[in-house]
XYZ file of N, CA and C in Angstrom:
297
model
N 0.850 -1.177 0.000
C 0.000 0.000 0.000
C 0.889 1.231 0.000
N 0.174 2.025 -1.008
C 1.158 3.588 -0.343
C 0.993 4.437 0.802
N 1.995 5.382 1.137
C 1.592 5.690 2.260
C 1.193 7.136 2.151
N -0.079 7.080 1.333
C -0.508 8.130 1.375
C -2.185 8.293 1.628
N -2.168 7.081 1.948
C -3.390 6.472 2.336
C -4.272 8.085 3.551
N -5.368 8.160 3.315
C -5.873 8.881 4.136
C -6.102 8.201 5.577
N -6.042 8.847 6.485
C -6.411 8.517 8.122
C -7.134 8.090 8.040
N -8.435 8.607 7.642
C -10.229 7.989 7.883
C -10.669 7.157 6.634
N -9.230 6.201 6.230
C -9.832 5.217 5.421
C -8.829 4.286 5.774
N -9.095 2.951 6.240
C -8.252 1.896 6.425
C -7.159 1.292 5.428
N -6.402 0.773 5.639
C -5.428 0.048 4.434
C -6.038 -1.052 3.784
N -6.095 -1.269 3.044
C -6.415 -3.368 2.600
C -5.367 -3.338 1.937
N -4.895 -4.576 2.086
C -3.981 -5.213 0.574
C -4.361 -6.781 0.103
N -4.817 -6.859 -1.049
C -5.588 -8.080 -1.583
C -3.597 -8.854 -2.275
N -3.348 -10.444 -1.787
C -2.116 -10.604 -2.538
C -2.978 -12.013 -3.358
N -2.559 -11.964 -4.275
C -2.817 -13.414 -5.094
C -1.687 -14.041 -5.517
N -1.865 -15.199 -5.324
C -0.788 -15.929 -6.053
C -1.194 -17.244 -6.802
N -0.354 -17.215 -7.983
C -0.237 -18.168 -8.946
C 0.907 -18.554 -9.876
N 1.103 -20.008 -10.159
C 2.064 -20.431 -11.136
C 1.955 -20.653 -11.825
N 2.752 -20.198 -13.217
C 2.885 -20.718 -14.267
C 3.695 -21.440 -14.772
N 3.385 -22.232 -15.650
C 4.527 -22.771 -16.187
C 5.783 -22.321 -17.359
N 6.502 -21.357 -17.179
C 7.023 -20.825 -18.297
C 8.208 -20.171 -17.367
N 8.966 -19.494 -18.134
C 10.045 -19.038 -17.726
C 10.003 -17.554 -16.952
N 10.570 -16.842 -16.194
C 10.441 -15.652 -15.358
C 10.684 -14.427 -16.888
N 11.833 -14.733 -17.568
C 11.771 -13.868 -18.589
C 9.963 -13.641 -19.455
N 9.499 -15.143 -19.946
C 8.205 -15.155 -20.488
C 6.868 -14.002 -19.706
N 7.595 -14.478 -18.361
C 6.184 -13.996 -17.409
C 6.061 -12.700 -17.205
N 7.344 -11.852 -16.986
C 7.788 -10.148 -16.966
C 7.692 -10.266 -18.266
N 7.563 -10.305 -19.471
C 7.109 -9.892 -20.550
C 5.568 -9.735 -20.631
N 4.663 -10.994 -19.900
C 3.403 -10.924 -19.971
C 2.938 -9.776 -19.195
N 3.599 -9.281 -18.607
C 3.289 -8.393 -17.229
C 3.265 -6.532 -17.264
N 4.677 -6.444 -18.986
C 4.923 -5.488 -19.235
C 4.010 -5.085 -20.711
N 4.000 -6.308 -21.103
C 4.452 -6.071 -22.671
C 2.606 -5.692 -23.198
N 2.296 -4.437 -23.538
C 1.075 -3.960 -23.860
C 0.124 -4.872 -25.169
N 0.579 -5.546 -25.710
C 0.187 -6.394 -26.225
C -0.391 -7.744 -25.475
N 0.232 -8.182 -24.760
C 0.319 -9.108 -24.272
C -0.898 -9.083 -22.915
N -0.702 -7.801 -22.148
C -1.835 -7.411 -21.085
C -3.156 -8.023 -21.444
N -3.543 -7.315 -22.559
C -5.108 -7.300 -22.660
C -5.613 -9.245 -22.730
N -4.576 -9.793 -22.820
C -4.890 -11.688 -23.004
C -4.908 -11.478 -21.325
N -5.002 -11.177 -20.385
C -5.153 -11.120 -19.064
C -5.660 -10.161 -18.164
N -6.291 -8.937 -18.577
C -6.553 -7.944 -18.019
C -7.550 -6.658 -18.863
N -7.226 -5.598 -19.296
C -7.342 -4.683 -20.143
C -6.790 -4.519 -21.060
N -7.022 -3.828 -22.113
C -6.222 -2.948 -23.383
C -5.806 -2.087 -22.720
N -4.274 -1.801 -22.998
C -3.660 -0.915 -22.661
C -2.978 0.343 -23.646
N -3.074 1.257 -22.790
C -1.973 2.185 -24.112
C -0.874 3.134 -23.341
N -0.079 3.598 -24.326
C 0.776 4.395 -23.194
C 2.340 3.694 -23.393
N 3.480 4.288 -22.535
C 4.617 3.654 -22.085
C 4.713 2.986 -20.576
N 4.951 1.790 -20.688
C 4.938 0.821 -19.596
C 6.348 0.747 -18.882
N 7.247 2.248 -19.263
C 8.530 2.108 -18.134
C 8.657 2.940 -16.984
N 9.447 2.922 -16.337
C 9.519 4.107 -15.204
C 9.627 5.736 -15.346
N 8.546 5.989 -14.931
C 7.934 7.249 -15.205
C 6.633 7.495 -15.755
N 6.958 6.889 -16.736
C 5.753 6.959 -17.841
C 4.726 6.816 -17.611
N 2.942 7.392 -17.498
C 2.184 7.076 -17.887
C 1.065 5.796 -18.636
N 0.166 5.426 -18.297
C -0.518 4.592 -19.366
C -1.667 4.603 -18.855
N -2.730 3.758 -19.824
C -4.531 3.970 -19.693
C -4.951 2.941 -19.681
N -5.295 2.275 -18.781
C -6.240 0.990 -19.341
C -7.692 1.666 -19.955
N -8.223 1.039 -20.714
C -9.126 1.576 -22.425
C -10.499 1.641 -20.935
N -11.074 2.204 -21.527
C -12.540 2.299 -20.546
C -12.680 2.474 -18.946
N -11.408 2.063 -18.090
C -11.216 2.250 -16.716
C -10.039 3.241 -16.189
N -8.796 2.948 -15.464
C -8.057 3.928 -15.304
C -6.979 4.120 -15.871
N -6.662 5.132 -15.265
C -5.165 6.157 -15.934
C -3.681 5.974 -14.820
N -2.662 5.519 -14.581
C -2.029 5.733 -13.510
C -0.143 6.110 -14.353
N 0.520 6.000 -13.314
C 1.945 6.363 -13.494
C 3.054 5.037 -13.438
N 4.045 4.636 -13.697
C 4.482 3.570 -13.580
C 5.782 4.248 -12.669
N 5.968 3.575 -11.216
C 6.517 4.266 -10.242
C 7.899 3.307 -9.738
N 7.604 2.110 -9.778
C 9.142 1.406 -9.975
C 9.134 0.318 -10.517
N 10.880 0.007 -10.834
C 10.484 -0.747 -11.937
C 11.839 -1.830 -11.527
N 11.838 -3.144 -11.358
C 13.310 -4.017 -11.302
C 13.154 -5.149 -12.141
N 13.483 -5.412 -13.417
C 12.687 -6.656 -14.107
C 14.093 -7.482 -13.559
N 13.461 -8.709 -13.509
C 12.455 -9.114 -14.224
C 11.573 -9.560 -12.877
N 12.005 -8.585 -11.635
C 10.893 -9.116 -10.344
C 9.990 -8.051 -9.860
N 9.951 -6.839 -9.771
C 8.833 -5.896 -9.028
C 8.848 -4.680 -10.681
N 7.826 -4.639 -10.520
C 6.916 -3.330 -10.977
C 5.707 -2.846 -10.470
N 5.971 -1.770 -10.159
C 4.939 -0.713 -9.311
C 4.339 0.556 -10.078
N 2.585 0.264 -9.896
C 2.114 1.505 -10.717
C 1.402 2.106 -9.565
N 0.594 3.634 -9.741
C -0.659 4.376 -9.464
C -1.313 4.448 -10.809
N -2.980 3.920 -9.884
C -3.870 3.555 -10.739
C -4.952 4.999 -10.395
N -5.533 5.423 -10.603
C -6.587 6.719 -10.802
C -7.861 6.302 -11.514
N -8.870 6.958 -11.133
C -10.248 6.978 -12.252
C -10.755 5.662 -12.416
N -10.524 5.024 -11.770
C -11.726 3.683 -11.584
C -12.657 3.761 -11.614
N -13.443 2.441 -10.831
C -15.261 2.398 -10.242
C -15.059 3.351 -9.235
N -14.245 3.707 -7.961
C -14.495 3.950 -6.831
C -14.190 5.785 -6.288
N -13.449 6.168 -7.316
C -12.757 7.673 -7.527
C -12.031 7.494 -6.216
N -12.160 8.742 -5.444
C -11.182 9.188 -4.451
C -9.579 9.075 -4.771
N -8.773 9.369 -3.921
C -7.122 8.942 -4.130
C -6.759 7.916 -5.139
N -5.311 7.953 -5.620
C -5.137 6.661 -6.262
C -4.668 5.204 -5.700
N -4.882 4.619 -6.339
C -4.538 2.948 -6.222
C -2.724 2.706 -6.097
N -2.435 2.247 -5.437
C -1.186 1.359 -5.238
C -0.888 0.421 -5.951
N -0.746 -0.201 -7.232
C -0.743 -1.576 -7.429
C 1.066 -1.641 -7.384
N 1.399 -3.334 -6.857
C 2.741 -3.553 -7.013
C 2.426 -5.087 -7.502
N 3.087 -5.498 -8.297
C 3.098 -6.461 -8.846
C 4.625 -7.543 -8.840
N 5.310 -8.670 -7.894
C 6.279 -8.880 -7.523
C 6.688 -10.441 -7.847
N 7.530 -10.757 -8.610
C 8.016 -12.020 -8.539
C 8.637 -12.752 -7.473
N 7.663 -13.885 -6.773
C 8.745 -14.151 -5.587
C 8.979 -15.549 -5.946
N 9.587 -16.274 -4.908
C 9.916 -17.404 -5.099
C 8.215 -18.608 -5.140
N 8.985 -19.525 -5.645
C 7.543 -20.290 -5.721
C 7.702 -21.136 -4.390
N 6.360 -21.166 -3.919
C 5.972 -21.839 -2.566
C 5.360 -22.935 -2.041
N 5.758 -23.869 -1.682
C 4.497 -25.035 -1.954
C 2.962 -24.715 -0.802
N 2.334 -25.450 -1.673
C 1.198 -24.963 -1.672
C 0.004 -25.313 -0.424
């Protein structure tokens, strides 16, 4: 979560996890590569590196805030369903865990 969270709204952090079968290079490509997004998520547009900007098509707008491939990338997400402040997303390669 960022820490810019307002006082009179609690933190959540939702983590999911899943494996694939493919290589860590394959998977940080699926993760970056704007083509590749929308087979898992939204259409995207924009630059997907640090700094940069991008839109998912019909929902939000955010900033791409850090970046270590091929294990963490971190965006702010804006203009959703819910408005108010923006979204935190971090997205992190960790080790695989049994289950």
């Amino acid at each position: 979560m960022g820490a810019a969270m307002p006082p009179d709204r609690p933190a959540r952090a939702v983590i999911a996890s899943r494996t694939y079968p493919t290589t860590i290079d394959d998977l940080w490509d699926a993760l970056i590569n704007p083509i590749r997004i929308p087979r898992w998520f939204l259409p995207i547009s924009g630059d997907l590196r640090l700094g940069d900007r991008y839109q998912l098509h019909g929902n939000a707008a955010g900033t791409i805030t850090e970046g270590d491939p091929p294990r963490v990338v971190k965006a702010t997400r804006a203009g959703g369903h819910r408005g108010g402040g923006p979204d935190h997303d971090r997205l992190r390669r960790g080790p695989r865990t049994a289950a």
